[in-house]
Each structure stands twice: as structure tokens, then as C-alpha cells.
Coordinates of C-alpha atoms in Angstrom, one line a residue:
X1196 CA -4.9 -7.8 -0.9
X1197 CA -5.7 -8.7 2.7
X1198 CA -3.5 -9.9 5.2
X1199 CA -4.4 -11.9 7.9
X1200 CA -3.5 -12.8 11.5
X1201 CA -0.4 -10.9 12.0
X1202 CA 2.1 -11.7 15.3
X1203 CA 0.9 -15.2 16.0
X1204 CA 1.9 -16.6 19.3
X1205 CA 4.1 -19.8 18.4
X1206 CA 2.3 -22.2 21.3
X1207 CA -0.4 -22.4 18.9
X1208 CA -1.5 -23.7 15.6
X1209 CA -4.0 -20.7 14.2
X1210 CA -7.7 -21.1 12.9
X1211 CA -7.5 -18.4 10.9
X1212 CA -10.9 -17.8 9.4
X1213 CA -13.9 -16.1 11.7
X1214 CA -16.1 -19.4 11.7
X1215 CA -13.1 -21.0 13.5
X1216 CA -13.5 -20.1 17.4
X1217 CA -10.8 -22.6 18.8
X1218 CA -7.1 -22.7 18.8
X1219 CA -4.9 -26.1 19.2
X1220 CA -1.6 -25.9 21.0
X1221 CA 1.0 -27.0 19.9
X1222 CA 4.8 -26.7 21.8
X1223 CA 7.7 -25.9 19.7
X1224 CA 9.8 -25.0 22.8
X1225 CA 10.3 -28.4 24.4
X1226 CA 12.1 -30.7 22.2
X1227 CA 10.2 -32.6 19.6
X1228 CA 9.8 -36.2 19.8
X1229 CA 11.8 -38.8 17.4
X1230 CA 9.6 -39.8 15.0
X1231 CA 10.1 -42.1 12.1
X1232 CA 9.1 -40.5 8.5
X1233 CA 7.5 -42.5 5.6
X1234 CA 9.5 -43.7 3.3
X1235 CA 8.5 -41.5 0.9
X1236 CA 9.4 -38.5 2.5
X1237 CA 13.2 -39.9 3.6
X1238 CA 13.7 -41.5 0.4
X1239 CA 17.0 -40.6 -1.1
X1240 CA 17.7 -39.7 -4.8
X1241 CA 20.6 -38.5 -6.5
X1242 CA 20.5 -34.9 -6.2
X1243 CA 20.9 -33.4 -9.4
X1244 CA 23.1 -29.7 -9.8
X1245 CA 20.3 -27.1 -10.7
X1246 CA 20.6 -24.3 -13.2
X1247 CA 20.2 -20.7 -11.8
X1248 CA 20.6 -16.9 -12.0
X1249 CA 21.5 -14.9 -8.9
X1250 CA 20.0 -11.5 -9.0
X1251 CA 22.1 -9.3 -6.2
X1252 CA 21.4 -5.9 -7.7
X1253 CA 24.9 -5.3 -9.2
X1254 CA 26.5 -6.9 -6.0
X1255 CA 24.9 -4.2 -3.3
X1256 CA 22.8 -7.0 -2.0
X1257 CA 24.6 -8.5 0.7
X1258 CA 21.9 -10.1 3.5
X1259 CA 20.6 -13.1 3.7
X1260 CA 19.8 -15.2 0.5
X1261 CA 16.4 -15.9 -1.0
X1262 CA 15.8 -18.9 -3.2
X1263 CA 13.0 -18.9 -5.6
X1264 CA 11.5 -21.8 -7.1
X1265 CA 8.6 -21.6 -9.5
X1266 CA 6.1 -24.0 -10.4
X1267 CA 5.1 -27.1 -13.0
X1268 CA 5.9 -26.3 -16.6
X1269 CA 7.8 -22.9 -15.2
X1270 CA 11.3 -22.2 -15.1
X1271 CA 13.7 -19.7 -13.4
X1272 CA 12.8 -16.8 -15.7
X1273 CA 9.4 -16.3 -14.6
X1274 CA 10.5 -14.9 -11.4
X1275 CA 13.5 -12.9 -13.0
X1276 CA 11.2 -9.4 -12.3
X1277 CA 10.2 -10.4 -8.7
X1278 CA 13.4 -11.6 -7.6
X1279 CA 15.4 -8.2 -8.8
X1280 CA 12.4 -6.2 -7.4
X1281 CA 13.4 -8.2 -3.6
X1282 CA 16.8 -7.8 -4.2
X1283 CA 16.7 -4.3 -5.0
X1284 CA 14.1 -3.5 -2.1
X1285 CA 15.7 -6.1 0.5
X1286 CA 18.9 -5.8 -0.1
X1287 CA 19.3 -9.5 -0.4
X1288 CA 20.9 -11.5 -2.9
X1289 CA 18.0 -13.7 -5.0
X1290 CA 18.7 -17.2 -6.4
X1291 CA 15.8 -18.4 -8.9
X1292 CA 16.5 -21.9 -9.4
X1293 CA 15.3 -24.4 -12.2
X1294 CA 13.9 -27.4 -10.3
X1295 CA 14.8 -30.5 -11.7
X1296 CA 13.1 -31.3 -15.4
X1297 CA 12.1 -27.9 -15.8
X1298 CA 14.2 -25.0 -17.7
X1299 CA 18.0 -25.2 -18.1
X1300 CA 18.5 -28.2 -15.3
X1301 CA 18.9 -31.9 -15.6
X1302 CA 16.1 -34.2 -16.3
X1303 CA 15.6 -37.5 -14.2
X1304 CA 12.8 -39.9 -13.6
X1305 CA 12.1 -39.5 -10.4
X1306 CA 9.8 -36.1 -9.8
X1307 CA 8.4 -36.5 -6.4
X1308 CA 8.7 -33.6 -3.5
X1309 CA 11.1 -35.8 -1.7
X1310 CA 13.5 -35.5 -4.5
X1311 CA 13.1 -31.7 -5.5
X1312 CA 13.5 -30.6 -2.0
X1313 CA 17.0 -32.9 -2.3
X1314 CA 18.3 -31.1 -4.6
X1315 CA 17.7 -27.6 -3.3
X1316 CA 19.0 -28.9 0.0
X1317 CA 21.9 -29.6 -2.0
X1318 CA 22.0 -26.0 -3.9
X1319 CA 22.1 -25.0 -0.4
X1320 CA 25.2 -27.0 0.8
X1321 CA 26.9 -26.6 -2.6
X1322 CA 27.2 -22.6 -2.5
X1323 CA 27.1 -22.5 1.4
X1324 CA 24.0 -20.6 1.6
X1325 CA 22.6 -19.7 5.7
X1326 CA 19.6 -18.4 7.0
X1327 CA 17.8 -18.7 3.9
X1328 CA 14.2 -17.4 2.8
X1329 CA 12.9 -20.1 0.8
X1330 CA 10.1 -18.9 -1.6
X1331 CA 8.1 -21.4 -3.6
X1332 CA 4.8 -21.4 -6.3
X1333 CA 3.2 -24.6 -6.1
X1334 CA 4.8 -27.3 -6.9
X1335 CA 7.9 -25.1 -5.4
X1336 CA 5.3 -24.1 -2.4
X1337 CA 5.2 -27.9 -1.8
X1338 CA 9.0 -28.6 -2.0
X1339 CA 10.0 -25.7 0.4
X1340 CA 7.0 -27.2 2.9
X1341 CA 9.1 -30.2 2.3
X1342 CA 12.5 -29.3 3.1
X1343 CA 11.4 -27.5 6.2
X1344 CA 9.6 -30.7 7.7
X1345 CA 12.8 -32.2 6.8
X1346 CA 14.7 -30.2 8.1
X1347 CA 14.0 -27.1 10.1
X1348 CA 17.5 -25.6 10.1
X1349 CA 18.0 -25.3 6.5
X1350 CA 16.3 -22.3 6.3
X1351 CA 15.2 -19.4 8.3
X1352 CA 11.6 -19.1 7.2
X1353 CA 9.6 -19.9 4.1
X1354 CA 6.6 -18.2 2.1
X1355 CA 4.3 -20.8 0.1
X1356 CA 2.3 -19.2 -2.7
X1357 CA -1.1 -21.0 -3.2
X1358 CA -0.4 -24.3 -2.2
X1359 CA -1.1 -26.4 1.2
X1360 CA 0.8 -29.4 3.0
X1361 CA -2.8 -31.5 2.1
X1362 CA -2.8 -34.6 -0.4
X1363 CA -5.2 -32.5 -2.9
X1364 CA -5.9 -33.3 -6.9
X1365 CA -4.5 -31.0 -9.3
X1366 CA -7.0 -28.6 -11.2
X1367 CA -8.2 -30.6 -14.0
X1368 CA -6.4 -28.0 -16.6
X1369 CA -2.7 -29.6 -15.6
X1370 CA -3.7 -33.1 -17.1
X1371 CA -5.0 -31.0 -20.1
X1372 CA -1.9 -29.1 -20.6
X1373 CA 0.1 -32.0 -21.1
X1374 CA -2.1 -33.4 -23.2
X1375 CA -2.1 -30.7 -25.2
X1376 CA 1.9 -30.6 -25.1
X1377 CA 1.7 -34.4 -26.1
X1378 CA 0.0 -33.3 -29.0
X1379 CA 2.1 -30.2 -30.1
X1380 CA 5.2 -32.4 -29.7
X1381 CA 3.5 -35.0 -31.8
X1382 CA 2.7 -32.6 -34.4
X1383 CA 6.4 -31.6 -34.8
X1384 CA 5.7 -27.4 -35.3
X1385 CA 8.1 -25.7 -37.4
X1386 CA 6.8 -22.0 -35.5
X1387 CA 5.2 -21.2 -32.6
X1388 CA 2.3 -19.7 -34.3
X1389 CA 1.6 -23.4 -35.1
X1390 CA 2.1 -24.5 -32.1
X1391 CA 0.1 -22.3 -30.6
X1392 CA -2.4 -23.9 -32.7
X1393 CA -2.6 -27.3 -31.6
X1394 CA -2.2 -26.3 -27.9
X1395 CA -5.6 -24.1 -28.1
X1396 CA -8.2 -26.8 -27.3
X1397 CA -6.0 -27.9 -23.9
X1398 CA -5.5 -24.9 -23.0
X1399 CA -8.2 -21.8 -23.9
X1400 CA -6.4 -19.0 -22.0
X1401 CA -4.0 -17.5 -24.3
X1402 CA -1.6 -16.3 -21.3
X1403 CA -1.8 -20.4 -19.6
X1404 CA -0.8 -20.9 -23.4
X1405 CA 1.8 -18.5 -23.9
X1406 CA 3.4 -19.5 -20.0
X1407 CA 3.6 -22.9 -21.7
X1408 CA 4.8 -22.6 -24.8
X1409 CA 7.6 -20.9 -23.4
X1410 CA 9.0 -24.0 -22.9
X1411 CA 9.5 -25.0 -26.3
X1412 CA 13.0 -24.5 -27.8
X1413 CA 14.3 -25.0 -31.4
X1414 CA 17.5 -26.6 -33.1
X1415 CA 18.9 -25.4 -36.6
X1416 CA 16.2 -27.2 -39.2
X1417 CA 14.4 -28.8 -36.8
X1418 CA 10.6 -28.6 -35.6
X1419 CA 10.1 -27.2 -32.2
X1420 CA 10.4 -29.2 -29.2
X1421 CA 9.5 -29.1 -25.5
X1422 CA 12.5 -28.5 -23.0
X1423 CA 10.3 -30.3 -20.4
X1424 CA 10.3 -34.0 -20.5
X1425 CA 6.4 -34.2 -20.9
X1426 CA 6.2 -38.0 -20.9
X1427 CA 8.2 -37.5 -17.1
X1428 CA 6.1 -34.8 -16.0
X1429 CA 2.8 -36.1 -17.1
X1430 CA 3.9 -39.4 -15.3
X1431 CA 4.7 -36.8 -12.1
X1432 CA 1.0 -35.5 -12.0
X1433 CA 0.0 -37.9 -9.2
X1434 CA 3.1 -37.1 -6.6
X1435 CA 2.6 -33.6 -7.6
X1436 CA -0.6 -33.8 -6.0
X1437 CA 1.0 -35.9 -2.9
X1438 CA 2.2 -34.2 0.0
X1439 CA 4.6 -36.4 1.6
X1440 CA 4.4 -36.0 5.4
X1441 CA 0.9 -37.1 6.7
X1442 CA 1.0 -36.6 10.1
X1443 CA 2.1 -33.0 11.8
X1444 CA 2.1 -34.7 15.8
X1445 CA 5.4 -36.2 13.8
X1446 CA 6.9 -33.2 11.8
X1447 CA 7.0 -30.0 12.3
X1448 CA 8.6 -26.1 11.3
X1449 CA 8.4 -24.2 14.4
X1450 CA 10.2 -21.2 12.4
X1451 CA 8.3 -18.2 10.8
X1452 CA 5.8 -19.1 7.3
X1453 CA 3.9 -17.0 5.4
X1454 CA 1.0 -18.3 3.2
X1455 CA -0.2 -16.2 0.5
X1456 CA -3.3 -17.5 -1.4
X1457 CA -5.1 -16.5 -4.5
X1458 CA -8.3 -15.3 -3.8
X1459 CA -10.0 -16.9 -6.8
X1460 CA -7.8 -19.7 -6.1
X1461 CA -9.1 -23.1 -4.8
X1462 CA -6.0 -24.5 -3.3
X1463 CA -5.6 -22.9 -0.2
X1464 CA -9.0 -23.4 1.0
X1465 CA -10.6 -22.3 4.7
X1466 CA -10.5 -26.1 5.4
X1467 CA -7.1 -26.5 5.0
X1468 CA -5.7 -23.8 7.6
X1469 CA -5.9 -25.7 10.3
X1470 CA -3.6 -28.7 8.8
X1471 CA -1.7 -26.1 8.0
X1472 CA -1.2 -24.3 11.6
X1473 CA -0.1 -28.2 12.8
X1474 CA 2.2 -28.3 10.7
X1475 CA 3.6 -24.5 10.8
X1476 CA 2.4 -23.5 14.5
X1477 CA 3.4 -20.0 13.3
X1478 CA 2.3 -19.5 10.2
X1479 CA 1.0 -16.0 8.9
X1480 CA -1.8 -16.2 6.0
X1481 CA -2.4 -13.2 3.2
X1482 CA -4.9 -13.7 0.1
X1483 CA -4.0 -11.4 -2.8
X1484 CA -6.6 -10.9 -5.3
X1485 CA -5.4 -13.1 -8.0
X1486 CA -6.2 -16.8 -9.3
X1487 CA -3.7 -19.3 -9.4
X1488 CA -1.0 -17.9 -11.0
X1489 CA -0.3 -15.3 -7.9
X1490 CA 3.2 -14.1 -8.9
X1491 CA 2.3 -13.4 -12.8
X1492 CA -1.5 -12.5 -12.2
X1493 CA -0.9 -9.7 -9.3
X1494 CA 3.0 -9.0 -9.0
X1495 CA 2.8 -5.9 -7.0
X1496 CA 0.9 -7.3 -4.6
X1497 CA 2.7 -10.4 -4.3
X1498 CA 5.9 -8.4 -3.9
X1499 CA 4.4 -5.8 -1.3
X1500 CA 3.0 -8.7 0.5
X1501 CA 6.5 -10.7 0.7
X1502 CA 8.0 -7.5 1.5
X1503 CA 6.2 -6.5 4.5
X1504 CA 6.6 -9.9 5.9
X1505 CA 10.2 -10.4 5.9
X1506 CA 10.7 -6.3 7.0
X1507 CA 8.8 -7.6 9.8
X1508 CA 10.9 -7.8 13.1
X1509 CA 10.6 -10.7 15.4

């Protein structure tokens, strides 16, 4: 793990990489001017109530909350061991949230950023939930990024794991996956072993396989079936690759982020810090050795990394 660029001044947007020799500045102390947002990122849904676990280490954890939210095809329960580690270590209660379509909460058409960070917003009003850390993988980096250019106060700072504000194209692999899913549904499997199966040519790595096929469930009799809604989700994978504020001179979260990117990772790339510092003039950036999948991949580090930064004193 290597962490970069600690104690930023907050005047400036960081370059954070040594071929980089310039800083921009950027004022968050005088008042930002109005700005009109795209439609896209204003557009209202109808928020939907999330499923959760809170994880307060037998009710000692009493500071601020922490929401979790994971990424596409992953539900709350992939973060269960992180988010009783941060509780335990933090002494701060841990909500791991389903995002919309994805594990025990509501499905719905619409699956843009604009819409997930709507109904976390809501999770937030609903249980009365201040000075939150918002932690997101992914598509969850993108909807905390989201809320905060929304709206700054709703949170206290945020940590994005490998993922940037940046209209980028998934990894080839997502389109596979759901192609693959499409197939396994098709197939109607009556185990998982045979599941597993059909899903092998989408998807070669057997953990990227066993991640997914975690979201099948089973009723009495009948075959296995996805708890996704894989036609939605496959319909998603453009605005999943959207970002949707465009312009940082218009938006912008003059509170403390962290960054943390996979080193074998390609989607928080060197070319990207510096949209990233317009948009989050303070931003902090650590790599941890670890593809994609940061969380599963290299969990100590991830937590060590999270740890140190919100230990960190202003």
C-alpha cells in the first residue's frame, strides 16, 4: 500500500503524480456561485426504502455513522467483515446498505447515479443520520461522488474505492457477466454447481464467478434465479459508466475525500487526478496493491488505509 499526498491545502486542486509540476487553485472559502445542474444530475425519482444491516459492535459504537455501499452485482453482505472491523476499531456505528436492484432492496427501472444517490439521501433523512462518512466501491464510489456534488452538507467526508467523477466505459468483463447471467437464468439451474457451469465462459475467474453467483436465490421446487433484475441492470451498463456532473467550475465538495485505487486497477488512472482535485479540491489519494475488487482482493489494507484517514485530525 502507498499513500499519497497527505495534508492537502484546500485552496488547491492537487496533481498528484511526480510528472505533474503545477497546481490549480481553486477557492472553497468564498461562496460558490449558483449554477444550474444538468438535468440528469437534478432529476428526481421516487426514492425507494433500502434494505440494510447496522453493525455497531454490540451497541459500544456510538460516533458518527458510516454508510457502506458496494458495487454492481454486490449487495450489503460483502462488506459485513469490513464494516464490523470499522465499527469495532472506530467506534462508529456501520450501515451497509443494498442500493436499489441489488440484494434485499426494491427493484425499479430507473438505475442511473442520480437516482441511487436519492435514495441514500433519503436513508439519511429517514433514520436522521449527521456527519456521515459515506464509503462507496464503484458504482457506490460514483453515487457517494454524487450525493456530495449534490449536496455538500449531507455528509462529512467521503472515501471512493476505485472509481473517478470521469464519463469512462466499464471493463469489457461487466457486459460479459450479464451475458453470462442472461444465459444461466435462461438455462433455469436446479444447483449452483450447474450454474456455475454456464457462467464459466463470461466469466473465467472462479472468485468474479462465485461473487456473482451469490446473487442467485432459490424457491421450494423451483430452478435457481437471479435476485438482480439482470434485464434492468444490463439496460444500466451505459449510466453506470456516466458520471453525471460534467463541469467542476459548477459543482464542487470542498469537504475532506479520500481516493483509494487499485494498483492493477485501470480506473483511477494518473490522467484522471486532476478532474478529480476540481471537483474535490481536498482530496487525499492511496493505491493499495489490489485489482479491481479492492475491498475483497486486499481487506487489510483497505481497512488500515480507511482507518488512518478518518483517525486523522483536521
Amino acid at each position: 500500500m502507498r499513500s499519497v499526498s497527505r495534508g492537502l491545502q484546500p485552496i488547491y486542486a492537487p496533481l498528484l503524480h511526480p510528472k505533474h509540476s503545477t497546481r490549480i487553485a481553486l477557492s472553497c472559502t468564498s461562496p460558490q456561485p449558483a449554477w444550474t445542474r444538468s438535468f440528469h444530475a437534478t432529476a428526481s425519482y421516487r426514492a425507494l426504502d433500502l434494505s440494510y444491516s447496522l453493525h455497531d459492535n454490540q451497541g459500544k459504537a456510538k460516533g458518527a455513522p458510516i454508510l457502506i455501499l458496494h458495487g454492481l452485482f454486490g449487495s450489503k453482505k460483502n462488506n459485513r467483515s469490513v464494516s464490523n472491523a470499522f465499527a469495532r476499531t472506530l467506534s462508529r456505528p456501520v450501515y451497509a446498505i443494498d442500493l436499489r436492484n441489488h440484494g434485499d432492496s426494491s427493484h425499479d427501472k430507473d438505475h442511473t447515479y442520480t437516482a441511487l444517490a436519492e435514495d441514500v439521501e433519503a436513508f439519511l433523512h429517514k433514520h436522521n443520520l449527521k456527519d456521515a462518512t459515506l464509503i462507496g466501491h464503484s458504482m457506490g464510489a460514483k453515487t457517494v461522488m454524487t450525493m456530495a456534488l449534490r449536496d455538500p452538507s449531507c455528509c462529512a467526508d467521503i472515501i471512493a474505492v476505485d472509481n473517478a467523477p470521469v464519463d469512462a466505459a466499464l471493463a469489457s468483463d461487466f457486459p460479459r457477466y450479464v451475458e453470462g447471467m442472461r444465459k444461466a437464468e435462461e438455462a433455469m439451474p436446479m444447483s449452483q454447481k450447474d450454474a456455475d457451469a454456464i457462467m464459466e465462459p463470461y466469466a473465467k475467474d472462479l472468485p468474479v464467478r462465485q461473487f456473482l453467483l451469490t446473487n442467485l436465490v432459490r424457491e421450494p421446487g423451483k430452478p435457481l434465479r437471479f435476485r438482480v433484475p439482470v434485464k434492468i441492470l444490463a439496460d444500466a451498463l451505459d449510466d453506470m459508466a456516466d458520471f453525471p456532473f460534467k463541469n467542476p467550475d459548477e459543482a464542487r465538495f470542498c469537504k475532506r475525500a479520500l481516493f483509494i485505487r487499485g494498483t492493477k486497477s485501470h480506473y483511477v488512472s494518473d490522467e484522471t487526478l486532476p478532474i478529480i482535485g476540481r471537483f474535490f479540491p481536498r482530496f487525499e489519494l492511496a493505491d493499495v496493491e489490489a485489482g479491481h475488487w479492492v475491498i475483497s482482493e486486499n481487506p487489510e489494507a483497505f481497512i488500515k488505509t480507511v482507518v488512518d484517514f478518518l483517525q486523522e485530525t483536521e
